[in-house]
Amino acid sequence: MLKVVSTNIRFDNPADSPNDWNGRRKLLTRLINEFSPDIIGTQEGREPQLKDFESLLPSHKLIDLNREWIEERMYPCILVNSKTIDVIDSGDIWLSETPFEAGTKSFESAFPRLCTWIQARVIETGKDFFYVNTHLDHVLDKTRKAQIKVLISEVKKKNILELPIILSGDFNESPAEDVREIINKEWPNLSDPWQSLGKSEQTSFHKFDGTHDNGSRIDWILADKSFHASSMEIVQDHEDNIYPSDHFPVFAEFTYE
């Protein structure tokens, strides 16, 4: 069994109080620790918040060996359970016209955006795979389309062994829109377990109140058909009106054959 979490952790913003990072950090990490994932993909967060997040996840290590942190930038990140997953290689790709120039942005993106990736091995079975985690622009459809094209092009170059891929992230649009269509054309073997499991569409982004009338499922986990999903949930737990984030985490379980 391979357990994967994708979660936009919301940046450390004191104006969110009582749902600021200090108010919800333990709730978010408790939910994750109880699920005991092998891999966690996060979106948003700057280095101090992400290192604090790591400190509350005793089984997980933040993969940042090939990263020079930029103080003002927010990063999608990957954390792995080192008892179950061996990381062979890793890196960042900035979703711009200069993808290996850190902090760069193109295509009218509101902020510099990137994806982060690992080539990894399931220790128990010795089977290798490629995992990519990203966060796309939140404003323009044309920007997201350009960014996903950079992601796909550069990941193909990195994944020289053509290993099965899991792709997670905050895509800032539903799987019924243009980004998913581009992925379908370039990576036709990636499926959406949410749909294959026959689940009803839900909103994954909310405003710290658990609702969003005009929202959609913008947080996805896609997987190569080598990964057979047994479950996928948008986790809506909260305590005393405190939510883990302004996005609901996505929890998935796969068998990898």
CSV table of C-alpha atoms in Angstrom, one decimal:
chain,number,residue,atom,x,y,z
A,1,MET,CA,0.0,0.0,0.0
A,2,LEU,CA,1.3,3.5,-0.9
A,3,LYS,CA,-0.4,6.4,1.0
A,4,VAL,CA,-0.2,9.9,-0.5
A,5,VAL,CA,-1.4,13.2,0.9
A,6,SER,CA,-1.7,16.5,-1.0
A,7,THR,CA,-2.4,19.6,1.1
A,8,ASN,CA,-2.3,23.3,0.5
A,9,ILE,CA,-1.1,24.4,4.0
A,10,ARG,CA,-1.9,28.1,3.6
A,11,PHE,CA,0.9,30.5,4.2
A,12,ASP,CA,1.6,31.8,7.7
A,13,ASN,CA,-0.7,34.8,7.8
A,14,PRO,CA,-1.4,36.4,11.2
A,15,ALA,CA,-4.6,38.0,9.7
A,16,ASP,CA,-6.1,34.5,9.5
A,17,SER,CA,-6.4,34.3,13.3
A,18,PRO,CA,-7.8,32.2,14.9
A,19,ASN,CA,-7.1,30.1,11.8
A,20,ASP,CA,-3.5,31.3,11.5
A,21,TRP,CA,-0.7,28.8,11.4
A,22,ASN,CA,-0.2,28.8,15.1
A,23,GLY,CA,-3.8,28.0,15.6
A,24,ARG,CA,-4.1,25.1,13.2
A,25,ARG,CA,-0.6,23.6,12.8
A,26,LYS,CA,-1.2,20.8,15.4
A,27,LEU,CA,-4.6,19.9,13.9
A,28,LEU,CA,-3.2,19.6,10.4
A,29,THR,CA,-0.2,17.5,11.5
A,30,ARG,CA,-2.3,15.3,13.8
A,31,LEU,CA,-4.6,14.4,10.9
A,32,ILE,CA,-1.6,13.6,8.7
A,33,ASN,CA,0.2,11.6,11.4
A,34,GLU,CA,-2.9,9.5,12.0
A,35,PHE,CA,-3.2,8.7,8.3
A,36,SER,CA,0.6,7.8,8.3
A,37,PRO,CA,1.3,8.6,4.6
A,38,ASP,CA,4.4,7.5,2.7
A,39,ILE,CA,4.5,10.8,0.8
A,40,ILE,CA,3.2,14.3,1.5
A,41,GLY,CA,2.9,17.0,-1.2
A,42,THR,CA,2.4,20.5,0.2
A,43,GLN,CA,1.6,23.8,-1.4
A,44,GLU,CA,2.2,27.3,-0.1
A,45,GLY,CA,4.4,28.1,2.9
A,46,ARG,CA,7.8,29.7,3.2
A,47,GLU,CA,10.9,28.0,4.6
A,48,PRO,CA,10.3,28.7,8.4
A,49,GLN,CA,6.7,27.5,8.3
A,50,LEU,CA,7.7,24.4,6.2
A,51,LYS,CA,10.5,23.5,8.6
A,52,ASP,CA,8.1,23.9,11.5
A,53,PHE,CA,5.6,21.6,9.7
A,54,GLU,CA,8.4,19.0,9.3
A,55,SER,CA,9.2,19.2,13.0
A,56,LEU,CA,5.6,18.1,13.8
A,57,LEU,CA,5.9,15.1,11.5
A,58,PRO,CA,8.3,12.8,13.2
A,59,SER,CA,8.2,10.1,10.5
A,60,HIS,CA,8.8,12.4,7.6
A,61,LYS,CA,11.7,14.3,6.1
A,62,LEU,CA,11.5,17.4,3.9
A,63,ILE,CA,13.3,16.9,0.6
A,64,ASP,CA,15.2,20.1,-0.1
A,65,LEU,CA,18.8,19.0,-0.7
A,66,ASN,CA,18.8,20.5,-4.2
A,67,ARG,CA,17.1,23.8,-3.2
A,68,GLU,CA,18.5,27.2,-2.2
A,69,TRP,CA,15.6,28.7,-0.4
A,70,ILE,CA,14.5,32.3,-1.4
A,71,GLU,CA,13.2,34.0,1.7
A,72,GLU,CA,10.1,35.6,0.2
A,73,ARG,CA,9.1,32.7,-2.0
A,74,MET,CA,6.4,30.1,-1.2
A,75,TYR,CA,7.3,26.5,-2.2
A,76,PRO,CA,5.5,23.3,-3.0
A,77,CYS,CA,7.3,20.6,-1.1
A,78,ILE,CA,7.6,16.9,-0.8
A,79,LEU,CA,8.1,15.0,2.5
A,80,VAL,CA,8.7,11.3,2.7
A,81,ASN,CA,8.6,8.6,5.3
A,82,SER,CA,12.2,7.4,5.1
A,83,LYS,CA,11.3,4.0,6.5
A,84,THR,CA,9.1,3.2,3.5
A,85,ILE,CA,10.4,5.4,0.7
A,86,ASP,CA,14.0,5.8,-0.6
A,87,VAL,CA,14.7,9.0,-2.5
A,88,ILE,CA,17.1,8.5,-5.4
A,89,ASP,CA,17.1,12.0,-6.9
A,90,SER,CA,15.1,15.2,-6.5
A,91,GLY,CA,14.8,18.8,-7.7
A,92,ASP,CA,12.8,21.9,-8.5
A,93,ILE,CA,11.5,23.1,-11.8
A,94,TRP,CA,10.3,26.7,-12.0
A,95,LEU,CA,7.3,27.0,-14.3
A,96,SER,CA,8.7,29.8,-16.4
A,97,GLU,CA,10.7,30.3,-19.6
A,98,THR,CA,13.9,29.7,-17.6
A,99,PRO,CA,12.9,26.7,-15.5
A,100,PHE,CA,16.2,26.3,-13.7
A,101,GLU,CA,16.6,29.9,-12.8
A,102,ALA,CA,15.2,30.0,-9.2
A,103,GLY,CA,12.5,32.5,-8.5
A,104,THR,CA,11.6,33.3,-12.1
A,105,LYS,CA,8.2,33.8,-13.5
A,106,SER,CA,6.7,34.1,-17.0
A,107,PHE,CA,3.3,33.9,-18.8
A,108,GLU,CA,1.8,36.8,-16.7
A,109,SER,CA,1.9,34.7,-13.5
A,110,ALA,CA,1.0,36.6,-10.4
A,111,PHE,CA,3.9,34.9,-8.5
A,112,PRO,CA,6.8,32.7,-9.4
A,113,ARG,CA,5.5,29.1,-9.5
A,114,LEU,CA,7.3,25.8,-9.5
A,115,CYS,CA,7.0,22.1,-9.2
A,116,THR,CA,9.2,19.8,-7.1
A,117,TRP,CA,9.9,16.2,-7.9
A,118,ILE,CA,11.5,13.0,-6.6
A,119,GLN,CA,12.6,9.8,-8.2
A,120,ALA,CA,11.9,7.3,-5.5
A,121,ARG,CA,11.7,3.6,-4.5
A,122,VAL,CA,9.2,1.7,-2.4
A,123,ILE,CA,11.6,0.0,0.1
A,124,GLU,CA,9.4,-3.0,0.7
A,125,THR,CA,9.0,-3.9,-3.0
A,126,GLY,CA,12.0,-2.3,-4.6
A,127,LYS,CA,9.7,-0.7,-7.2
A,128,ASP,CA,10.7,2.8,-8.5
A,129,PHE,CA,8.4,5.7,-9.4
A,130,PHE,CA,8.4,9.4,-10.1
A,131,TYR,CA,6.4,11.9,-7.9
A,132,VAL,CA,5.7,15.5,-8.9
A,133,ASN,CA,4.0,18.1,-6.7
A,134,THR,CA,3.0,21.6,-7.9
A,135,HIS,CA,1.0,24.8,-7.4
A,136,LEU,CA,-0.2,26.7,-10.5
A,137,ASP,CA,-1.2,30.3,-10.9
A,138,HIS,CA,-4.4,31.4,-9.2
A,139,VAL,CA,-5.5,34.1,-11.7
A,140,LEU,CA,-5.2,33.3,-15.4
A,141,ASP,CA,-6.3,30.2,-17.3
A,142,LYS,CA,-3.7,30.9,-20.1
A,143,THR,CA,-0.9,31.1,-17.4
A,144,ARG,CA,-1.8,27.8,-15.9
A,145,LYS,CA,-1.8,26.2,-19.4
A,146,ALA,CA,1.6,27.6,-20.1
A,147,GLN,CA,2.9,26.4,-16.7
A,148,ILE,CA,1.6,22.9,-17.0
A,149,LYS,CA,3.3,22.6,-20.5
A,150,VAL,CA,6.6,23.6,-18.9
A,151,LEU,CA,6.1,21.1,-16.1
A,152,ILE,CA,5.3,18.2,-18.5
A,153,SER,CA,8.2,19.1,-20.9
A,154,GLU,CA,10.8,19.3,-18.1
A,155,VAL,CA,9.6,16.3,-16.1
A,156,LYS,CA,9.8,14.2,-19.3
A,157,LYS,CA,13.5,15.1,-19.5
A,158,LYS,CA,14.1,14.3,-15.8
A,159,ASN,CA,12.2,11.0,-15.9
A,160,ILE,CA,14.5,9.4,-18.4
A,161,LEU,CA,13.6,5.9,-17.2
A,162,GLU,CA,9.9,6.7,-18.0
A,163,LEU,CA,8.9,5.5,-14.5
A,164,PRO,CA,5.2,5.6,-13.5
A,165,ILE,CA,4.2,9.1,-12.3
A,166,ILE,CA,2.1,10.4,-9.5
A,167,LEU,CA,1.2,14.1,-9.9
A,168,SER,CA,-0.3,16.1,-7.1
A,169,GLY,CA,-1.0,19.8,-6.4
A,170,ASP,CA,-3.2,22.8,-6.2
A,171,PHE,CA,-4.0,23.3,-9.8
A,172,ASN,CA,-6.4,26.3,-9.2
A,173,GLU,CA,-9.0,24.9,-11.5
A,174,SER,CA,-11.1,21.8,-11.7
A,175,PRO,CA,-10.2,18.6,-13.5
A,176,ALA,CA,-12.8,19.5,-16.1
A,177,GLU,CA,-10.8,22.4,-17.4
A,178,ASP,CA,-7.9,23.1,-19.7
A,179,VAL,CA,-4.9,22.0,-17.6
A,180,ARG,CA,-6.4,18.5,-17.3
A,181,GLU,CA,-7.0,18.4,-21.0
A,182,ILE,CA,-3.3,19.1,-21.7
A,183,ILE,CA,-2.2,16.4,-19.2
A,184,ASN,CA,-4.5,14.0,-20.9
A,185,LYS,CA,-2.8,14.6,-24.3
A,186,GLU,CA,0.7,14.5,-23.0
A,187,TRP,CA,0.4,11.9,-20.3
A,188,PRO,CA,-2.6,9.8,-21.3
A,189,ASN,CA,-1.7,7.1,-18.8
A,190,LEU,CA,-2.4,9.4,-15.8
A,191,SER,CA,-5.9,8.9,-14.4
A,192,ASP,CA,-7.9,10.7,-11.8
A,193,PRO,CA,-8.7,8.2,-9.0
A,194,TRP,CA,-11.5,10.5,-7.7
A,195,GLN,CA,-13.4,9.9,-10.9
A,196,SER,CA,-12.4,6.2,-11.4
A,197,LEU,CA,-13.7,5.5,-7.9
A,198,GLY,CA,-17.0,7.1,-8.8
A,199,LYS,CA,-16.9,9.8,-6.2
A,200,SER,CA,-19.2,12.9,-6.4
A,201,GLU,CA,-17.4,16.2,-7.1
A,202,GLN,CA,-16.7,18.3,-4.0
A,203,THR,CA,-15.1,21.6,-3.3
A,204,SER,CA,-11.6,21.4,-1.9
A,205,PHE,CA,-11.0,25.1,-1.4
A,206,HIS,CA,-13.0,27.0,1.2
A,207,LYS,CA,-12.6,30.2,3.4
A,208,PHE,CA,-11.9,28.6,6.8
A,209,ASP,CA,-15.6,28.0,7.2
A,210,GLY,CA,-15.8,24.7,5.3
A,211,THR,CA,-17.9,26.0,2.5
A,212,HIS,CA,-17.5,27.8,-0.9
A,213,ASP,CA,-20.6,28.1,-2.9
A,214,ASN,CA,-18.8,28.7,-6.2
A,215,GLY,CA,-15.9,26.3,-5.5
A,216,SER,CA,-14.7,23.2,-7.2
A,217,ARG,CA,-12.1,20.4,-6.7
A,218,ILE,CA,-8.9,22.3,-7.4
A,219,ASP,CA,-6.7,20.0,-5.4
A,220,TRP,CA,-5.9,16.7,-7.2
A,221,ILE,CA,-3.8,13.6,-7.1
A,222,LEU,CA,-3.4,12.0,-10.5
A,223,ALA,CA,-1.6,8.6,-10.9
A,224,ASP,CA,-0.3,6.3,-13.6
A,225,LYS,CA,-2.5,3.3,-14.2
A,226,SER,CA,0.2,1.2,-12.6
A,227,PHE,CA,-1.1,2.6,-9.3
A,228,HIS,CA,-4.5,1.2,-8.4
A,229,ALA,CA,-6.4,3.5,-6.0
A,230,SER,CA,-8.3,1.8,-3.2
A,231,SER,CA,-9.4,5.1,-1.6
A,232,MET,CA,-9.3,8.8,-2.0
A,233,GLU,CA,-10.9,11.3,0.4
A,234,ILE,CA,-11.2,15.1,0.8
A,235,VAL,CA,-10.7,15.3,4.5
A,236,GLN,CA,-13.1,17.9,6.1
A,237,ASP,CA,-12.2,17.4,9.8
A,238,HIS,CA,-12.1,20.5,12.0
A,239,GLU,CA,-12.2,21.3,15.7
A,240,ASP,CA,-14.0,24.2,17.4
A,241,ASN,CA,-14.4,25.9,14.0
A,242,ILE,CA,-10.7,25.7,13.4
A,243,TYR,CA,-9.7,24.2,10.1
A,244,PRO,CA,-6.4,22.6,9.1
A,245,SER,CA,-6.1,25.1,6.2
A,246,ASP,CA,-8.3,27.0,3.8
A,247,HIS,CA,-8.0,23.9,1.5
A,248,PHE,CA,-9.2,20.5,2.6
A,249,PRO,CA,-6.3,17.9,2.5
A,250,VAL,CA,-6.6,15.0,0.0
A,251,PHE,CA,-5.7,11.5,1.2
A,252,ALA,CA,-5.2,8.6,-1.2
A,253,GLU,CA,-4.2,5.0,-0.9
A,254,PHE,CA,-2.8,3.0,-3.8
A,255,THR,CA,-1.4,-0.4,-4.5
A,256,TYR,CA,1.5,-0.3,-6.9
A,257,GLU,CA,1.8,-3.4,-9.2
